[in-house]
Amino acid sequence: MRGVVFDGKQIQVADDLEVREPGAGEVLVAISAAGLCHSDLSVVDGTIPFPVPVVLGHEGAGVVEAVGAGVGHVAPGDHVALSTLANCGTCAECDRGRPTMCRQAIGRPGKPFTRAGGQPLYQFAANSAFAERTVVKAVQAVRIPKDIPMPSAALIGCGVLTGVGAVLNRARVDRGESVVVIGTGGIGLNVLQGARIAGASTIVAVDANPAKEEAARRFGATDFLTSTEGVRELLPTGADHVFECVGRVELVRQAVDLLDRHGQAILLGTAPATAEASFLVSSMFLDKSILGCRYGSSRPQHDIPLYAQLYRQGRLLLDELVTRTYPVEDFEKAAGDLEAGRVARGVLTF
């Protein structure tokens, strides 16, 4: 079968992949569509350290082909969106409703794939959606209505869970509050619509590319700026919430500096593993906060059905996120378009 493989030096669309059958508590999924996210490219450029060779991809949707022993919530033929959260479901963090903090879901890459000759390959983010088939833990496969187009459904599993989740679950934006979103790529657009859904009154999108204004406003921005310099004119006392969605330390500092009293800076962009940011300690004394956020503090088995319902009600935009679809063989073209900012979310199809 086909899949996108990174061997530490180059990316290849391989056609000799094999994936093992699902074991107990696992699900085999035939991938229909997979979103291309900056996190995939961050593995390639070294921003996200990950062992190789690896099958890339982590944002996908498909059809269940087989289930292992003990799996009852999905069955062959079901449409599912995949999460990257291979949490155990039994530890204290899972029991508290914080599966993103499960230690079984962090830093334990498996090797369900092989290539001709028996070479094993790692699975990226417990998912590897850039393959025709993948095996995931049962908890990662969430059933969705069959009337949701697969390219749109694929984006729920990362961009929507991370961006909308950061607003609703981590920051807990309230009605009437002010929000600034720095960076309006795939994650930023979802933060914008999360703020709209939450009822924020002022939603300021900031992106150096003025061509992104139309999309930003469609997803919920009330104002658009090409730098943070004009934010204080719109919000003289600062913002209640500032989301940094790029991963640059200078923008982290700007996010902190834009906070009002009791404001929160939420960090979503992926910076290099050794990157350090600074801020004035004295600026934090008025109950300000800097919040890290993993995967939108999501609970996928709860949140994915919720977002599917909001989509069907017309309140959550998914189709509009899909800038362009590409056959998997055109991965390099899709990656180039993403890096150049020509697409917010490109989707690979099988």
Short mmCIF file of C-alpha atoms in Angstrom, two decimals:
data_model
loop_
_atom_site.label_atom_id
_atom_site.label_comp_id
_atom_site.label_asym_id
_atom_site.label_seq_id
_atom_site.Cartn_x
_atom_site.Cartn_y
_atom_site.Cartn_z
CA MET A 1 0.00 0.00 0.00
CA ARG A 2 1.00 3.65 -0.39
CA GLY A 3 2.19 6.02 2.29
CA VAL A 4 4.40 9.05 2.91
CA VAL A 5 7.69 8.00 4.53
CA PHE A 6 10.46 10.18 5.98
CA ASP A 7 13.77 8.38 6.49
CA GLY A 8 15.61 11.23 8.20
CA LYS A 9 16.95 12.69 4.95
CA GLN A 10 14.18 12.68 2.37
CA ILE A 11 10.45 12.18 1.94
CA GLN A 12 9.17 9.45 -0.33
CA VAL A 13 5.70 8.35 -1.34
CA ALA A 14 6.31 4.63 -0.93
CA ASP A 15 4.11 1.92 -2.45
CA ASP A 16 5.47 -1.08 -0.55
CA LEU A 17 4.10 -0.43 2.93
CA GLU A 18 2.32 -3.04 5.01
CA VAL A 19 0.47 -2.58 8.28
CA ARG A 20 -0.25 -5.32 10.80
CA GLU A 21 -3.72 -6.51 11.73
CA PRO A 22 -5.41 -4.86 14.73
CA GLY A 23 -4.81 -6.45 18.10
CA ALA A 24 -7.01 -6.32 21.17
CA GLY A 25 -8.36 -2.82 21.71
CA GLU A 26 -7.25 -1.63 18.25
CA VAL A 27 -8.93 -0.56 15.03
CA LEU A 28 -7.79 -0.87 11.40
CA VAL A 29 -8.88 2.15 9.36
CA ALA A 30 -8.77 2.69 5.60
CA ILE A 31 -7.81 6.36 5.29
CA SER A 32 -9.95 8.39 2.88
CA ALA A 33 -8.47 11.85 3.51
CA ALA A 34 -5.71 13.39 5.63
CA GLY A 35 -4.94 17.02 6.34
CA LEU A 36 -1.39 18.30 5.90
CA CYS A 37 -0.34 20.22 9.00
CA HIS A 38 2.82 22.15 9.86
CA SER A 39 3.54 19.52 12.52
CA ASP A 40 4.25 17.00 9.76
CA LEU A 41 6.73 19.38 8.16
CA SER A 42 8.22 20.12 11.59
CA VAL A 43 9.29 16.49 11.81
CA VAL A 44 11.06 16.84 8.49
CA ASP A 45 12.90 20.07 9.39
CA GLY A 46 13.79 18.85 12.89
CA THR A 47 11.61 21.27 14.86
CA ILE A 48 9.81 18.23 16.29
CA PRO A 49 12.37 15.52 17.11
CA PHE A 50 11.03 12.11 16.08
CA PRO A 51 12.66 8.73 15.38
CA VAL A 52 12.93 7.58 11.78
CA PRO A 53 12.01 6.00 9.45
CA VAL A 54 8.45 7.17 10.09
CA VAL A 55 5.14 7.20 8.25
CA LEU A 56 3.90 10.78 8.49
CA GLY A 57 0.41 12.20 8.95
CA HIS A 58 -1.75 12.71 12.01
CA GLU A 59 -4.99 14.37 10.89
CA GLY A 60 -7.24 11.90 9.10
CA ALA A 61 -10.62 10.32 8.56
CA GLY A 62 -11.63 7.05 6.99
CA VAL A 63 -13.68 3.89 7.17
CA VAL A 64 -13.24 1.13 9.75
CA GLU A 65 -12.08 -2.10 8.07
CA ALA A 66 -11.56 -4.32 11.08
CA VAL A 67 -11.58 -4.19 14.87
CA GLY A 68 -9.67 -6.16 17.47
CA ALA A 69 -11.00 -8.01 20.46
CA GLY A 70 -12.89 -5.90 22.97
CA VAL A 71 -13.80 -3.07 20.58
CA GLY A 72 -17.50 -2.34 20.58
CA HIS A 73 -18.00 1.38 19.96
CA VAL A 74 -17.11 1.17 16.25
CA ALA A 75 -17.61 -1.56 13.66
CA PRO A 76 -16.49 -2.25 10.08
CA GLY A 77 -18.11 0.25 7.72
CA ASP A 78 -18.32 3.07 10.26
CA HIS A 79 -16.91 6.46 9.28
CA VAL A 80 -14.43 7.73 11.85
CA ALA A 81 -12.30 10.76 12.53
CA LEU A 82 -8.95 9.93 14.12
CA SER A 83 -7.33 11.64 17.06
CA THR A 84 -3.65 11.48 17.95
CA LEU A 85 -4.42 10.78 21.58
CA ALA A 86 -3.59 7.16 22.35
CA ASN A 87 -4.40 7.60 26.02
CA CYS A 88 -4.82 4.61 28.33
CA GLY A 89 -8.24 5.53 29.73
CA THR A 90 -7.42 4.16 33.18
CA CYS A 91 -4.84 6.46 34.80
CA ALA A 92 -5.61 9.33 37.17
CA GLU A 93 -5.36 11.96 34.43
CA CYS A 94 -7.74 10.07 32.15
CA ASP A 95 -10.11 9.59 35.07
CA ARG A 96 -10.07 13.35 35.69
CA GLY A 97 -11.07 14.00 32.09
CA ARG A 98 -7.60 15.17 31.06
CA PRO A 99 -6.55 12.57 28.46
CA THR A 100 -4.00 14.96 26.91
CA MET A 101 -1.99 14.58 30.13
CA CYS A 102 -1.97 10.76 30.06
CA ARG A 103 1.65 9.64 30.21
CA GLN A 104 0.85 6.61 28.08
CA ALA A 105 -0.05 9.02 25.25
CA ILE A 106 3.26 10.88 25.15
CA GLY A 107 6.57 9.71 23.70
CA ARG A 108 5.76 6.05 23.07
CA PRO A 109 5.84 5.62 19.26
CA GLY A 110 4.96 2.17 17.99
CA LYS A 111 6.04 0.37 14.82
CA PRO A 112 2.94 -1.10 13.17
CA PHE A 113 4.29 -0.62 9.63
CA THR A 114 6.85 -2.52 7.60
CA ARG A 115 8.30 -2.17 4.12
CA ALA A 116 9.29 -4.83 1.64
CA GLY A 117 12.07 -6.81 3.25
CA GLY A 118 10.61 -6.45 6.73
CA GLN A 119 12.01 -3.04 7.71
CA PRO A 120 9.85 -1.64 10.56
CA LEU A 121 8.69 1.98 10.50
CA TYR A 122 7.53 4.24 13.29
CA GLN A 123 4.02 5.64 13.55
CA PHE A 124 3.85 9.43 13.83
CA ALA A 125 1.64 10.81 16.62
CA ALA A 126 0.13 7.34 17.17
CA ASN A 127 -1.70 7.91 13.89
CA SER A 128 0.21 8.02 10.56
CA ALA A 129 -2.75 9.17 8.48
CA PHE A 130 -0.59 9.53 5.33
CA ALA A 131 -1.03 5.85 4.59
CA GLU A 132 -3.81 3.97 2.86
CA ARG A 133 -4.42 2.02 6.07
CA THR A 134 -3.37 2.51 9.67
CA VAL A 135 -3.90 0.81 13.01
CA VAL A 136 -4.85 2.94 16.00
CA LYS A 137 -6.03 2.39 19.54
CA ALA A 138 -9.81 2.09 19.78
CA VAL A 139 -9.99 5.29 21.82
CA GLN A 140 -8.53 7.20 18.84
CA ALA A 141 -11.30 6.23 16.41
CA VAL A 142 -14.40 8.38 16.89
CA ARG A 143 -17.52 7.60 14.88
CA ILE A 144 -18.91 10.48 12.82
CA PRO A 145 -22.04 10.88 10.66
CA LYS A 146 -21.59 9.53 7.14
CA ASP A 147 -22.91 12.75 5.58
CA ILE A 148 -19.79 14.70 6.60
CA PRO A 149 -17.40 14.82 3.60
CA MET A 150 -14.19 12.97 4.36
CA PRO A 151 -11.82 15.86 3.46
CA SER A 152 -13.70 18.05 5.94
CA ALA A 153 -13.99 15.35 8.59
CA ALA A 154 -10.23 14.75 8.42
CA LEU A 155 -9.52 18.24 9.74
CA ILE A 156 -11.41 17.69 12.98
CA GLY A 157 -8.71 15.40 14.35
CA CYS A 158 -5.98 18.04 14.69
CA GLY A 159 -6.75 21.58 13.55
CA VAL A 160 -10.25 21.76 15.01
CA LEU A 161 -9.49 19.84 18.20
CA THR A 162 -6.42 22.03 18.80
CA GLY A 163 -7.76 25.45 17.80
CA VAL A 164 -11.38 25.32 18.91
CA GLY A 165 -10.39 23.23 21.93
CA ALA A 166 -7.83 25.80 23.04
CA VAL A 167 -10.63 28.38 23.18
CA LEU A 168 -13.35 26.29 24.79
CA ASN A 169 -11.35 23.91 26.99
CA ARG A 170 -8.09 25.64 27.92
CA ALA A 171 -8.73 29.38 27.83
CA ARG A 172 -12.47 29.02 28.51
CA VAL A 173 -13.26 32.23 26.65
CA ASP A 174 -16.50 33.75 27.92
CA ARG A 175 -19.19 35.82 26.25
CA GLY A 176 -18.25 39.43 25.67
CA GLU A 177 -14.51 38.93 26.15
CA SER A 178 -11.79 40.10 23.78
CA VAL A 179 -9.53 37.74 21.81
CA VAL A 180 -6.40 38.32 19.72
CA VAL A 181 -5.19 35.54 17.41
CA ILE A 182 -1.62 35.83 16.11
CA GLY A 183 -1.28 33.74 12.96
CA THR A 184 -4.23 32.70 10.81
CA GLY A 185 -3.13 29.38 9.36
CA GLY A 186 -5.09 26.20 9.96
CA ILE A 187 -4.85 26.42 13.75
CA GLY A 188 -5.45 30.17 13.88
CA LEU A 189 -8.61 29.95 11.79
CA ASN A 190 -9.97 27.38 14.21
CA VAL A 191 -9.12 29.59 17.16
CA LEU A 192 -11.06 32.38 15.43
CA GLN A 193 -14.14 30.26 14.98
CA GLY A 194 -13.80 28.89 18.50
CA ALA A 195 -13.85 32.48 19.79
CA ARG A 196 -16.92 33.20 17.67
CA ILE A 197 -18.71 30.11 18.99
CA ALA A 198 -17.77 31.09 22.57
CA GLY A 199 -19.36 34.51 22.10
CA ALA A 200 -16.29 36.76 22.22
CA SER A 201 -17.25 40.33 21.32
CA THR A 202 -13.95 41.53 19.81
CA ILE A 203 -11.88 39.04 17.83
CA VAL A 204 -8.71 40.49 16.32
CA ALA A 205 -6.81 38.43 13.75
CA VAL A 206 -3.15 39.29 13.18
CA ASP A 207 -1.24 37.97 10.18
CA ALA A 208 1.57 39.47 8.12
CA ASN A 209 -0.14 38.31 4.93
CA PRO A 210 -2.99 40.71 4.07
CA ALA A 211 -4.44 38.15 1.66
CA LYS A 212 -5.61 36.16 4.70
CA GLU A 213 -8.07 38.83 5.83
CA GLU A 214 -11.06 37.47 3.92
CA ALA A 215 -10.73 33.99 5.42
CA ALA A 216 -10.06 35.38 8.90
CA ARG A 217 -13.25 37.42 8.82
CA ARG A 218 -15.24 34.49 7.44
CA PHE A 219 -14.18 32.38 10.41
CA GLY A 220 -15.01 35.01 13.00
CA ALA A 221 -12.56 37.92 13.09
CA THR A 222 -14.14 41.29 13.75
CA ASP A 223 -10.88 43.06 12.90
CA PHE A 224 -7.75 42.21 10.91
CA LEU A 225 -4.23 43.62 11.31
CA THR A 226 -0.93 42.82 9.62
CA SER A 227 1.05 43.34 12.86
CA THR A 228 0.35 43.53 16.57
CA GLU A 229 1.19 47.25 16.62
CA GLY A 230 -2.41 48.28 16.02
CA VAL A 231 -3.98 46.06 18.67
CA ARG A 232 -3.81 48.72 21.38
CA GLU A 233 -5.81 51.10 19.20
CA LEU A 234 -8.62 48.54 19.12
CA LEU A 235 -8.15 47.35 22.72
CA PRO A 236 -6.56 50.23 24.68
CA THR A 237 -6.32 48.30 27.95
CA GLY A 238 -5.27 45.05 26.30
CA ALA A 239 -6.93 41.73 25.49
CA ASP A 240 -8.51 39.13 27.71
CA HIS A 241 -6.99 36.31 25.65
CA VAL A 242 -4.10 36.27 23.16
CA PHE A 243 -3.39 33.08 21.20
CA GLU A 244 0.06 32.65 19.64
CA CYS A 245 -0.38 30.25 16.73
CA VAL A 246 2.95 30.59 14.91
CA GLY A 247 5.66 29.32 17.26
CA ARG A 248 8.08 32.27 17.24
CA VAL A 249 9.52 33.51 20.51
CA GLU A 250 9.19 37.18 19.58
CA LEU A 251 5.49 36.64 18.99
CA VAL A 252 5.18 34.93 22.37
CA ARG A 253 6.59 38.08 23.92
CA GLN A 254 4.15 40.23 21.95
CA ALA A 255 1.26 38.03 23.10
CA VAL A 256 2.22 38.56 26.73
CA ASP A 257 2.66 42.31 26.26
CA LEU A 258 -0.85 42.62 24.77
CA LEU A 259 -2.65 41.25 27.83
CA ASP A 260 -5.11 43.21 29.91
CA ARG A 261 -5.41 42.65 33.66
CA HIS A 262 -6.23 39.02 34.35
CA GLY A 263 -5.42 38.25 30.71
CA GLN A 264 -4.16 34.96 29.36
CA ALA A 265 -1.56 34.23 26.68
CA ILE A 266 -2.17 30.78 25.20
CA LEU A 267 0.75 29.18 23.34
CA LEU A 268 -0.23 26.97 20.39
CA GLY A 269 2.53 27.48 17.81
CA THR A 270 5.28 24.86 17.65
CA ALA A 271 8.63 26.45 18.44
CA PRO A 272 11.95 24.54 18.26
CA ALA A 273 12.39 22.23 21.25
CA THR A 274 15.18 24.36 22.75
CA ALA A 275 13.60 27.78 22.07
CA GLU A 276 13.37 30.18 25.01
CA ALA A 277 11.05 33.19 25.36
CA SER A 278 11.28 36.10 27.78
CA PHE A 279 8.86 38.52 29.40
CA LEU A 280 8.87 41.21 32.06
CA VAL A 281 8.14 39.58 35.39
CA SER A 282 6.59 42.79 36.67
CA SER A 283 4.07 42.72 33.83
CA MET A 284 2.54 39.51 35.18
CA PHE A 285 1.58 40.69 38.65
CA LEU A 286 -1.96 41.75 37.76
CA ASP A 287 -3.15 38.14 37.64
CA LYS A 288 -1.92 37.55 34.09
CA SER A 289 -1.16 34.02 32.90
CA ILE A 290 0.87 32.21 30.25
CA LEU A 291 -0.80 28.92 29.35
CA GLY A 292 0.68 26.03 27.46
CA CYS A 293 -1.86 23.97 25.60
CA ARG A 294 -1.50 20.42 24.32
CA TYR A 295 -3.94 19.39 21.61
CA GLY A 296 -6.59 21.86 22.69
CA SER A 297 -6.89 20.16 26.11
CA SER A 298 -9.28 17.95 24.19
CA ARG A 299 -11.40 14.95 25.11
CA PRO A 300 -11.76 13.50 21.60
CA GLN A 301 -14.55 11.02 22.32
CA HIS A 302 -16.58 13.96 23.65
CA ASP A 303 -15.33 16.82 21.51
CA ILE A 304 -15.35 15.25 18.03
CA PRO A 305 -19.08 14.38 18.17
CA LEU A 306 -19.74 17.89 19.48
CA TYR A 307 -17.86 19.51 16.60
CA ALA A 308 -19.60 17.22 14.11
CA GLN A 309 -22.93 18.40 15.50
CA LEU A 310 -21.91 22.06 15.32
CA TYR A 311 -20.84 21.49 11.70
CA ARG A 312 -24.19 19.98 10.79
CA GLN A 313 -25.88 22.99 12.43
CA GLY A 314 -23.80 25.37 10.31
CA ARG A 315 -22.02 26.83 13.35
CA LEU A 316 -18.60 25.20 12.80
CA LEU A 317 -16.90 25.68 9.44
CA LEU A 318 -15.13 22.65 8.01
CA ASP A 319 -15.63 22.71 4.24
CA GLU A 320 -14.19 26.24 4.16
CA LEU A 321 -10.98 24.99 5.82
CA VAL A 322 -10.18 22.71 2.89
CA THR A 323 -8.26 25.01 0.58
CA ARG A 324 -7.28 22.29 -1.86
CA THR A 325 -7.19 18.50 -2.16
CA TYR A 326 -4.23 16.57 -3.57
CA PRO A 327 -3.77 12.91 -4.48
CA VAL A 328 -1.19 11.42 -2.13
CA GLU A 329 1.31 11.20 -5.01
CA ASP A 330 1.37 15.03 -5.04
CA PHE A 331 2.63 15.27 -1.46
CA GLU A 332 5.59 17.49 -2.38
CA LYS A 333 3.28 19.96 -4.14
CA ALA A 334 0.97 20.00 -1.11
CA ALA A 335 3.87 20.55 1.28
CA GLY A 336 5.26 23.37 -0.88
CA ASP A 337 1.89 25.11 -0.98
CA LEU A 338 1.58 24.86 2.80
CA GLU A 339 5.08 26.22 3.44
CA ALA A 340 4.49 29.11 1.02
CA GLY A 341 1.21 30.02 2.72
CA ARG A 342 -0.85 29.34 -0.40
CA VAL A 343 -3.22 27.06 1.54
CA ALA A 344 -4.55 27.07 5.10
CA ARG A 345 -5.15 23.33 4.96
CA GLY A 346 -4.34 21.07 2.06
CA VAL A 347 -5.86 17.60 2.20
CA LEU A 348 -4.32 14.42 0.80
CA THR A 349 -6.75 11.90 -0.65
CA PHE A 350 -6.38 8.18 -1.27
#
